[in-house]
Amino acid sequence: MKIDDWLLEILACPACKSPLRAEAGELACTSESCGLVYPVRDDIPVLLVDEARKA
Ligand SMILES: [Zn+2]
């Protein structure tokens, strides 16, 4: 699974609006105070706070 760079640039954490980075097939919020990690299912990032886990 590969998240394209252009896609990462337009995605933001829905909780805090910080940029996201691809990490082990998931998308991690770059804000340390937020720390949410979003799943990617079938190459589709699931940017829902309810679906996220705490890193
Ligand atoms: Zn965040």
Short mmCIF file of C-alpha atoms and ligand atoms in Angstrom, two decimals:
data_model
loop_
_atom_site.label_atom_id
_atom_site.label_comp_id
_atom_site.label_asym_id
_atom_site.label_seq_id
_atom_site.Cartn_x
_atom_site.Cartn_y
_atom_site.Cartn_z
CA MET A 1 0.00 0.00 0.00
CA LYS A 2 1.35 3.36 -1.00
CA ILE A 3 -0.14 6.73 -0.21
CA ASP A 4 0.90 9.19 -2.88
CA ASP A 5 2.77 12.28 -1.82
CA TRP A 6 0.28 14.58 -3.52
CA LEU A 7 -2.52 12.94 -1.58
CA LEU A 8 -0.70 13.32 1.72
CA GLU A 9 -0.25 17.03 0.99
CA ILE A 10 -3.98 17.64 0.76
CA LEU A 11 -4.94 15.45 3.69
CA ALA A 12 -5.14 16.82 7.20
CA CYS A 13 -6.07 15.40 10.55
CA PRO A 14 -9.81 16.04 11.03
CA ALA A 15 -9.29 16.54 14.74
CA CYS A 16 -6.54 19.17 14.72
CA LYS A 17 -5.92 20.01 11.01
CA SER A 18 -2.24 19.05 11.24
CA PRO A 19 -0.57 17.29 8.29
CA LEU A 20 -0.54 13.51 8.20
CA ARG A 21 2.33 11.17 7.40
CA ALA A 22 2.22 7.63 6.09
CA GLU A 23 3.38 5.13 8.68
CA ALA A 24 3.21 1.34 8.40
CA GLY A 25 0.13 1.36 6.22
CA GLU A 26 -1.65 3.91 8.36
CA LEU A 27 -1.80 7.68 8.47
CA ALA A 28 -0.40 9.27 11.59
CA CYS A 29 -1.11 12.81 12.70
CA THR A 30 2.11 14.84 12.91
CA SER A 31 0.91 16.74 15.96
CA GLU A 32 2.39 15.18 19.09
CA SER A 33 -0.38 16.58 21.27
CA CYS A 34 -2.98 14.94 19.03
CA GLY A 35 -1.31 11.64 18.18
CA LEU A 36 -4.22 10.04 16.35
CA VAL A 37 -3.51 7.31 13.79
CA TYR A 38 -6.01 6.73 10.99
CA PRO A 39 -6.52 3.42 9.22
CA VAL A 40 -6.26 2.93 5.46
CA ARG A 41 -8.74 0.44 4.03
CA ASP A 42 -8.52 -0.70 0.40
CA ASP A 43 -6.13 2.20 -0.22
CA ILE A 44 -8.72 4.67 1.04
CA PRO A 45 -7.68 6.72 4.07
CA VAL A 46 -10.41 6.66 6.71
CA LEU A 47 -10.13 10.11 8.21
CA LEU A 48 -12.73 9.75 10.90
CA VAL A 49 -11.95 10.53 14.52
CA ASP A 50 -14.23 7.68 15.57
CA GLU A 51 -12.13 5.23 13.53
CA ALA A 52 -8.75 6.55 14.67
CA ARG A 53 -6.63 5.12 17.44
CA LYS A 54 -4.25 6.83 19.80
CA ALA A 55 -0.62 6.26 18.85
ZN ZN B 1 -4.33 15.44 14.77
#
